[in-house]
Coordinates of N, CA, C and O in Angstrom, one line a residue:
X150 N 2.5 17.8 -9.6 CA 2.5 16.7 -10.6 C 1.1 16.3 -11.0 O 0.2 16.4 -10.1
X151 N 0.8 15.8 -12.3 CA -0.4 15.7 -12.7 C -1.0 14.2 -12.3 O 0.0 13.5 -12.2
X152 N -1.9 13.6 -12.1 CA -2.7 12.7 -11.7 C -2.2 11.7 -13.1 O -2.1 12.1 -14.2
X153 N -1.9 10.2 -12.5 CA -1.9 9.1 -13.6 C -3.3 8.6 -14.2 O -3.9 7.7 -13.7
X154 N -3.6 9.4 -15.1 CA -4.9 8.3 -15.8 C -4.8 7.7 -16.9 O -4.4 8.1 -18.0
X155 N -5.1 6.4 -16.6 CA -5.3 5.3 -17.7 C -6.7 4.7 -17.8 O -7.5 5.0 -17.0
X156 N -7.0 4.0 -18.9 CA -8.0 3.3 -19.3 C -8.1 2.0 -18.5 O -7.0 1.3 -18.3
X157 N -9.2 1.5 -18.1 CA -8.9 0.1 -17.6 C -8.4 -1.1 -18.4 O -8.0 -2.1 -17.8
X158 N -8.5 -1.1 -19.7 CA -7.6 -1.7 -20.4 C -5.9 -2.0 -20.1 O -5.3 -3.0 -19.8
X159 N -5.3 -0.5 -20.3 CA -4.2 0.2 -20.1 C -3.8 -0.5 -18.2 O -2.8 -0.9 -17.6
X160 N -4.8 -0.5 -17.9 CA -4.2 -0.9 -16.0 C -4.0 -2.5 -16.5 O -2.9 -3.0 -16.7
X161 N -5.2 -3.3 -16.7 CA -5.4 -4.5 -16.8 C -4.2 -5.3 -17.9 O -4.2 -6.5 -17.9
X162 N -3.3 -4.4 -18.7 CA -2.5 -4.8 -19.7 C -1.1 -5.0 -18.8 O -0.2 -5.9 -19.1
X163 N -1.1 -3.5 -17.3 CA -0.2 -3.5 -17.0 C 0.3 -4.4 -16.0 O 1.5 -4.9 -15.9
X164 N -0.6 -4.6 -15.0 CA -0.2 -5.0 -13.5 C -0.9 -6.5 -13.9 O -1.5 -6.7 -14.9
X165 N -0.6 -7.3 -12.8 CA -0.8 -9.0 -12.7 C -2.0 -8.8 -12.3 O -2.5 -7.8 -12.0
X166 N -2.6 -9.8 -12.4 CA -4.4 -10.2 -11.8 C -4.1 -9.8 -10.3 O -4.5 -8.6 -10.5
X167 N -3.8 -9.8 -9.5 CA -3.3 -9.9 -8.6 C -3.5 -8.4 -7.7 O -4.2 -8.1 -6.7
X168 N -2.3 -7.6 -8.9 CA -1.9 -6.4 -8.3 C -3.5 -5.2 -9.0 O -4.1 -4.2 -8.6
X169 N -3.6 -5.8 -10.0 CA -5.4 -5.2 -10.3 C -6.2 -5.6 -9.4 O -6.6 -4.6 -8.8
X170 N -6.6 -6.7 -8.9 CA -7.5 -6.6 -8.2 C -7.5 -5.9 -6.8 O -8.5 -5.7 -6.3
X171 N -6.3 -5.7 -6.3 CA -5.9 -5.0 -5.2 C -5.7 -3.4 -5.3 O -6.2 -2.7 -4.4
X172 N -5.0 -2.9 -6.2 CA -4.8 -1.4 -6.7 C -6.0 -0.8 -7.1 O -6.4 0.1 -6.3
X173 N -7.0 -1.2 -8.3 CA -7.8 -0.9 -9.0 C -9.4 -1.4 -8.3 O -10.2 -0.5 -8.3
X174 N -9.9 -2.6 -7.7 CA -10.3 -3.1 -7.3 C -11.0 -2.8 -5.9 O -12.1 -2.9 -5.4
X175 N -9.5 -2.2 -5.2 CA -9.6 -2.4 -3.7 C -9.6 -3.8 -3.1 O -10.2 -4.1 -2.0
X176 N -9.1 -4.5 -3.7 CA -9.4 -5.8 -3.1 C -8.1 -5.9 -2.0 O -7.4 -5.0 -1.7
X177 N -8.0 -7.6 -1.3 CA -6.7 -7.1 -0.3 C -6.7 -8.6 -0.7 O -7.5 -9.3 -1.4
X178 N -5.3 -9.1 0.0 CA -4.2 -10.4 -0.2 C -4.1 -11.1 1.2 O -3.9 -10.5 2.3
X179 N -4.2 -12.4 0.9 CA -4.4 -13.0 2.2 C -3.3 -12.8 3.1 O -2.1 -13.0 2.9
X180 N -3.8 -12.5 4.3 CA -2.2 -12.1 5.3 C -1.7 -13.2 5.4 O -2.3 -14.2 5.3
X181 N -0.5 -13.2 5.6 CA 0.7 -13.7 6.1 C 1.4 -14.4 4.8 O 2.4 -15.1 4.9
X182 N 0.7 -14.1 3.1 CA 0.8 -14.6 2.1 C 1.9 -13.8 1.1 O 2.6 -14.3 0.2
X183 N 1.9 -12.1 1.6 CA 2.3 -11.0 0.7 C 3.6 -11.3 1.0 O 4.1 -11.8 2.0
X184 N 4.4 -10.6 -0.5 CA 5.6 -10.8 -0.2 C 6.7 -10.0 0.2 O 7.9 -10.2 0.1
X185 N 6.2 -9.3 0.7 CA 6.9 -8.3 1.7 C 6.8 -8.3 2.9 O 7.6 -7.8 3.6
X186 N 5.4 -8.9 3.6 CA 5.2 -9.2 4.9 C 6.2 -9.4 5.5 O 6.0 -8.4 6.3
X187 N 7.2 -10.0 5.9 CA 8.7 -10.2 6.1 C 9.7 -10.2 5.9 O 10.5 -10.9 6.5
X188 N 10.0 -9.2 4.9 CA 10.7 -8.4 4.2 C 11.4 -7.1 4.8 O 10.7 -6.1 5.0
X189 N 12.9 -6.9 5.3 CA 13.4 -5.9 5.9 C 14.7 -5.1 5.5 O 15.4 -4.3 6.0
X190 N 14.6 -5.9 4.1 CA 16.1 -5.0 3.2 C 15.5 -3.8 3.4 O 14.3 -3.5 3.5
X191 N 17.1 -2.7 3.3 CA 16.9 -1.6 3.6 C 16.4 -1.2 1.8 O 16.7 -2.2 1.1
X192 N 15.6 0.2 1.0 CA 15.0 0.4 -0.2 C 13.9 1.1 0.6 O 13.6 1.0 1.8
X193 N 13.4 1.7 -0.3 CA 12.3 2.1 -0.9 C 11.0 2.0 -1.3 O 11.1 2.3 -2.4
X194 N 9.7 1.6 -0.9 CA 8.6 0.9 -1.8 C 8.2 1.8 -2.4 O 8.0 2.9 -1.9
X195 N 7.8 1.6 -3.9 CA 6.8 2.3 -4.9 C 5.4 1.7 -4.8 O 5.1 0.7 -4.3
X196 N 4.7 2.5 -5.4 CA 3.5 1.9 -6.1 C 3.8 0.8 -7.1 O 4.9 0.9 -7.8
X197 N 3.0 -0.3 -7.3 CA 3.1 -0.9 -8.3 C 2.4 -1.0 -9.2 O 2.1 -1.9 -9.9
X198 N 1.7 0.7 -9.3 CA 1.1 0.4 -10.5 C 1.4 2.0 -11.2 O 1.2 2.3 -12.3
X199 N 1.9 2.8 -10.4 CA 2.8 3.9 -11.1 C 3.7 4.4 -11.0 O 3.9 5.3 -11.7
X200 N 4.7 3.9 -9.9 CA 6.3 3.6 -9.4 C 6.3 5.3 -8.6 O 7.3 5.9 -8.6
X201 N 5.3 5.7 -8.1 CA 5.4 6.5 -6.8 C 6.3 6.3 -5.6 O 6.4 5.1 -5.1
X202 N 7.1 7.2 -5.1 CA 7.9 6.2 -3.9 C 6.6 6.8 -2.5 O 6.1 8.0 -2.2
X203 N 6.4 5.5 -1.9 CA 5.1 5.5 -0.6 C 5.8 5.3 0.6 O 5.4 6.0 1.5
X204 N 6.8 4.3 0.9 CA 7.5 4.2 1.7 C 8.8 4.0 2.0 O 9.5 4.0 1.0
X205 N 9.7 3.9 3.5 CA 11.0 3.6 3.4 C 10.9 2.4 4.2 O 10.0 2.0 4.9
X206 N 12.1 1.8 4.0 CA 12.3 0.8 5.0 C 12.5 0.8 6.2 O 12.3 -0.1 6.9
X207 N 13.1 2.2 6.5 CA 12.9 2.7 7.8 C 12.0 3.0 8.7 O 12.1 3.3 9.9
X208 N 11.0 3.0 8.1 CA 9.5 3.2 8.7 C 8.5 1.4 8.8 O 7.4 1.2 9.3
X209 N 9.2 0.8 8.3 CA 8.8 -0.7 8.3 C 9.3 -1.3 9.6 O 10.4 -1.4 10.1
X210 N 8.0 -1.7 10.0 CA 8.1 -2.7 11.1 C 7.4 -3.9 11.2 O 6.6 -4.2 10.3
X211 N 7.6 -5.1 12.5 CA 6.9 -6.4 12.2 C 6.1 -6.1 12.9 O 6.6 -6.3 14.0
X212 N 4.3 -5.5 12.9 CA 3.1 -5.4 13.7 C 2.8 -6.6 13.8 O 1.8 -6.7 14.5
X213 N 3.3 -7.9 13.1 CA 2.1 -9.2 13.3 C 0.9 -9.2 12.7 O 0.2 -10.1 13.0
X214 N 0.4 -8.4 12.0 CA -0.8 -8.3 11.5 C -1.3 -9.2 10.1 O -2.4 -9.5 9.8
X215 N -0.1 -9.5 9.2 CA 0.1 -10.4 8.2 C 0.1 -9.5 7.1 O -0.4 -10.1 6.2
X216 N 0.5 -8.5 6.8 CA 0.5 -7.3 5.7 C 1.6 -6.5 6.4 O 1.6 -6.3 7.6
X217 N 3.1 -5.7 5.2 CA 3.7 -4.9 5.4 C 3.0 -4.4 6.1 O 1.8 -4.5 5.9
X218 N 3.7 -3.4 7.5 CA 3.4 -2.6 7.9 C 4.3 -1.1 8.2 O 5.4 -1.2 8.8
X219 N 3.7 0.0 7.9 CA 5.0 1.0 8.2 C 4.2 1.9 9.4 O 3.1 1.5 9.8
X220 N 4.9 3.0 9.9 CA 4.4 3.9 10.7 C 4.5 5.2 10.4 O 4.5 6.2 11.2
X221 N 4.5 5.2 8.8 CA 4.8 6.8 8.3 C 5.0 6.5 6.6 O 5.7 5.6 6.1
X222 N 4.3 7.5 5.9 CA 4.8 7.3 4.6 C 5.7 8.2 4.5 O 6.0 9.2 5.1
X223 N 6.3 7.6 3.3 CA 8.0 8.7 3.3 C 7.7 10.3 3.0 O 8.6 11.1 3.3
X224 N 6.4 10.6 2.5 CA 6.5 12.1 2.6 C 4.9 12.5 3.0 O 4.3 11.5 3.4
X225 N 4.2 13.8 3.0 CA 3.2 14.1 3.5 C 2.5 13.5 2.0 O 1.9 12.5 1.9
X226 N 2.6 14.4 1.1 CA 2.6 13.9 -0.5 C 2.2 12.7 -1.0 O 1.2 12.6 -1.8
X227 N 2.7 11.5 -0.6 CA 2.7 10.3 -1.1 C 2.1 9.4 -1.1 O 2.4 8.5 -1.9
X228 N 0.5 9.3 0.2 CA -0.4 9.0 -0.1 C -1.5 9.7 0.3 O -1.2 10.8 0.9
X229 N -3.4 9.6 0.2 CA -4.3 10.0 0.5 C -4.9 8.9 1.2 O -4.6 7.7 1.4
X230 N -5.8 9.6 1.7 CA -6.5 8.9 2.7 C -8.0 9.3 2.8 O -8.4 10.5 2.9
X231 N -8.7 8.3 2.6 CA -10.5 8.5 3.1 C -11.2 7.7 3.6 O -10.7 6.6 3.9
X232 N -12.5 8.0 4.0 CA -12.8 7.1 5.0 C -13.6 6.0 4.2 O -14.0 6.1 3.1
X233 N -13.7 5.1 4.9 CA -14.2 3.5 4.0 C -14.9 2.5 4.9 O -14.6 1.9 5.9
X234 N -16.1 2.6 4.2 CA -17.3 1.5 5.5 C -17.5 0.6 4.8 O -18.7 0.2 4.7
X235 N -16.8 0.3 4.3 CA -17.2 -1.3 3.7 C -17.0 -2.3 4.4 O -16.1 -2.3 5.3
X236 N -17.8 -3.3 4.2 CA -17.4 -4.6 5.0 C -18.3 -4.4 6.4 O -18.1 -5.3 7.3
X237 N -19.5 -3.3 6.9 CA -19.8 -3.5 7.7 C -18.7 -2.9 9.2 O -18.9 -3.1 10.4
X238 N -17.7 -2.1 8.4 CA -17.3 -0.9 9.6 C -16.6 0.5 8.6 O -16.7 0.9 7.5
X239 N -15.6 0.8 10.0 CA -15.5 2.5 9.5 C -13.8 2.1 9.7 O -13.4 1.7 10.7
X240 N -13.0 2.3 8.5 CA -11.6 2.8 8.5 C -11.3 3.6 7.5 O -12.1 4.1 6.7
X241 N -9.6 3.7 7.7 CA -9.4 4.6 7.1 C -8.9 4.4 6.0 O -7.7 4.8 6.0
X242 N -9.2 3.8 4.6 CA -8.4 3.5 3.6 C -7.1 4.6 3.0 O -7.1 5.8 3.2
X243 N -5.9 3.7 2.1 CA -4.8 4.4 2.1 C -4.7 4.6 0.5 O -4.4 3.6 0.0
X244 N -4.8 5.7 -0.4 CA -4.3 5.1 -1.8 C -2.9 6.2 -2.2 O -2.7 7.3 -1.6
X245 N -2.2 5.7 -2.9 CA -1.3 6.3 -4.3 C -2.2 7.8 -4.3 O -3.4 8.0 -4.3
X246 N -0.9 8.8 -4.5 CA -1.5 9.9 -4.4 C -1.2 9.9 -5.6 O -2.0 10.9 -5.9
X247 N -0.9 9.7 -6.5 CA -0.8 10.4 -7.6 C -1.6 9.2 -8.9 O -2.0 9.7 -10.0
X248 N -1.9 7.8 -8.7 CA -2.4 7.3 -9.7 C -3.8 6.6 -8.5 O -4.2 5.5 -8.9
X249 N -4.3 7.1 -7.4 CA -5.7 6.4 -6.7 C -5.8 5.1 -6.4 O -6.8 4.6 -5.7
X250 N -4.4 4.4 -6.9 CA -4.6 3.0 -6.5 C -4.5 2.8 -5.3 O -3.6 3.4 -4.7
X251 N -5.7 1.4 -4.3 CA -5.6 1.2 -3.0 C -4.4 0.5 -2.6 O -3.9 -0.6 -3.1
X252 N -3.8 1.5 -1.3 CA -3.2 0.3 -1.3 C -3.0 -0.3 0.0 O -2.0 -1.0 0.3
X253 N -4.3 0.0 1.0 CA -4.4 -1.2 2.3 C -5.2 0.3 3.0 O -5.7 1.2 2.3
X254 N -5.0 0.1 4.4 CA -5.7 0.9 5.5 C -4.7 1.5 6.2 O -3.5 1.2 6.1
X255 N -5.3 2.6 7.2 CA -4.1 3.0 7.9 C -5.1 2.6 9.8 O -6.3 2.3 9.8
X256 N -4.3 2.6 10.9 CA -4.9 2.4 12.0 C -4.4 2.9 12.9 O -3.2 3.1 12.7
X257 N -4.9 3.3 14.2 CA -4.0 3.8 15.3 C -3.6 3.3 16.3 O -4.0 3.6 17.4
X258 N -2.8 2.2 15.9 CA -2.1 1.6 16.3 C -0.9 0.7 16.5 O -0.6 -0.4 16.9
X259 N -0.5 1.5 16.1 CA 1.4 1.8 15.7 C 2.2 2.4 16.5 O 2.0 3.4 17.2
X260 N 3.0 1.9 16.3 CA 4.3 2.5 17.1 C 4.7 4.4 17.5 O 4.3 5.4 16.9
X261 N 5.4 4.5 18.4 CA 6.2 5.8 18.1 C 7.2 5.8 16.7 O 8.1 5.0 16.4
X262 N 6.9 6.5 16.3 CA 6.8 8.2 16.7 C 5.4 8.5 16.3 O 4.7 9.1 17.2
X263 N 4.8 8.2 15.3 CA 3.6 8.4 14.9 C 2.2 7.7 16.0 O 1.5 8.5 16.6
X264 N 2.1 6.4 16.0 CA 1.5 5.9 16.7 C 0.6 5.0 15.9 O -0.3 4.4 16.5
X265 N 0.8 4.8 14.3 CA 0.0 4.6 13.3 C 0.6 3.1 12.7 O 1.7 2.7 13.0
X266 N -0.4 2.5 11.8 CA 0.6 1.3 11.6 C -0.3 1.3 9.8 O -1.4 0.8 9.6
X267 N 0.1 1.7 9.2 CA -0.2 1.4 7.5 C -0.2 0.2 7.0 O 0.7 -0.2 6.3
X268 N -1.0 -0.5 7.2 CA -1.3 -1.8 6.7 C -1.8 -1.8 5.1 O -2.8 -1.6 4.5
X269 N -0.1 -2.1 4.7 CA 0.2 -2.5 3.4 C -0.3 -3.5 2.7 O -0.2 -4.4 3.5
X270 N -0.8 -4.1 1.3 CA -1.0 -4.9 0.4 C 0.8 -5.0 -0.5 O 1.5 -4.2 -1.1
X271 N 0.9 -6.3 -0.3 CA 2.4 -6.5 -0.8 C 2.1 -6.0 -2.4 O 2.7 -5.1 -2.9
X272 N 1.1 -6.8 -2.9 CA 0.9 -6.5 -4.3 C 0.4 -4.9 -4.6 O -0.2 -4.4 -5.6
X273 N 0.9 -4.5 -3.5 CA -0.2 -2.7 -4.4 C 1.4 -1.9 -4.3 O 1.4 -0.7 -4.5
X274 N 3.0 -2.7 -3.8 CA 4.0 -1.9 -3.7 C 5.2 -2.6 -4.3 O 5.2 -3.8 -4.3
X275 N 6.1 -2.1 -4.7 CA 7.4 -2.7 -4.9 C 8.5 -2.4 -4.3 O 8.7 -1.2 -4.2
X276 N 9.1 -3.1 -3.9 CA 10.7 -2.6 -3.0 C 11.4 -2.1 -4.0 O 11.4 -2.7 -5.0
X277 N 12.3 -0.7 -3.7 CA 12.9 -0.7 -4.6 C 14.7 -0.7 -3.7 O 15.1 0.3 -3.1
X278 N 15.3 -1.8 -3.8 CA 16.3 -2.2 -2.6 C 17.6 -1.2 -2.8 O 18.0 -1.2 -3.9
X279 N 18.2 -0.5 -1.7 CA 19.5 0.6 -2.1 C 20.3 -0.5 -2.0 O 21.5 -0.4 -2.1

């Protein structure tokens, strides 16, 4: 599948201040604020800024951290990963494989099976609830 590009117009027309400044930006949302942070209907999360499916509910757990957190994206496919020293250290940032948008960090420190915990931005995903 081909790469989503848009103009920054085209982003900024689409998504809330909010979900731009977090997707497009890289910016993040204050924890314990997002609205999925505590969120455990069973669905799907997409991207919210090009309706990619990134997670299941099944891989969502409560880490305490104050941002969704999962222990696996739903496929190998579905997001990328590079490394990110901003802020004065070294992680692993997470984006949208198919349109680049950020959408939190990954860490190792998560649960079985994986051992990882993907620390989500509520605003960079949408539930989509079965």
């Amino acid at each position: 599948m081909s790469k989503v590009e848009k103009t920054d117009a085209e982003w900024r027309a689409e998504l809330t201040p909010e979900q731009y400044h977090v997707l497009r930006e890289k910016g993040t949302e204050r924890p314990f604020e997002g609205e999925y942070d505590h969120t455990f209907e069973p669905g799907t999360y997409r991207c919210a800024g090009c309706g990619k499916e990134l997670f299941t509910s099944e891989a969502k757990y409560d880490s305490g951290c104050g941002w969704p957190a999962f222990y696996a994206p739903s496929s190998d496919e579905a997001v990328e990963e590079e490394t990110d020293v901003s802020y004065g250290m070294t992680r692993t940032e997470v984006m949208c494989s198919d349109c680049g948008g950020h959408l939190g960090h990954v860490f190792p420190d998560g649960p079985d099976p994986t051992g990882l915990r993907y620390c989500i931005n509520s605003a960079a995903i949408k539930l989509e609830e079965e």
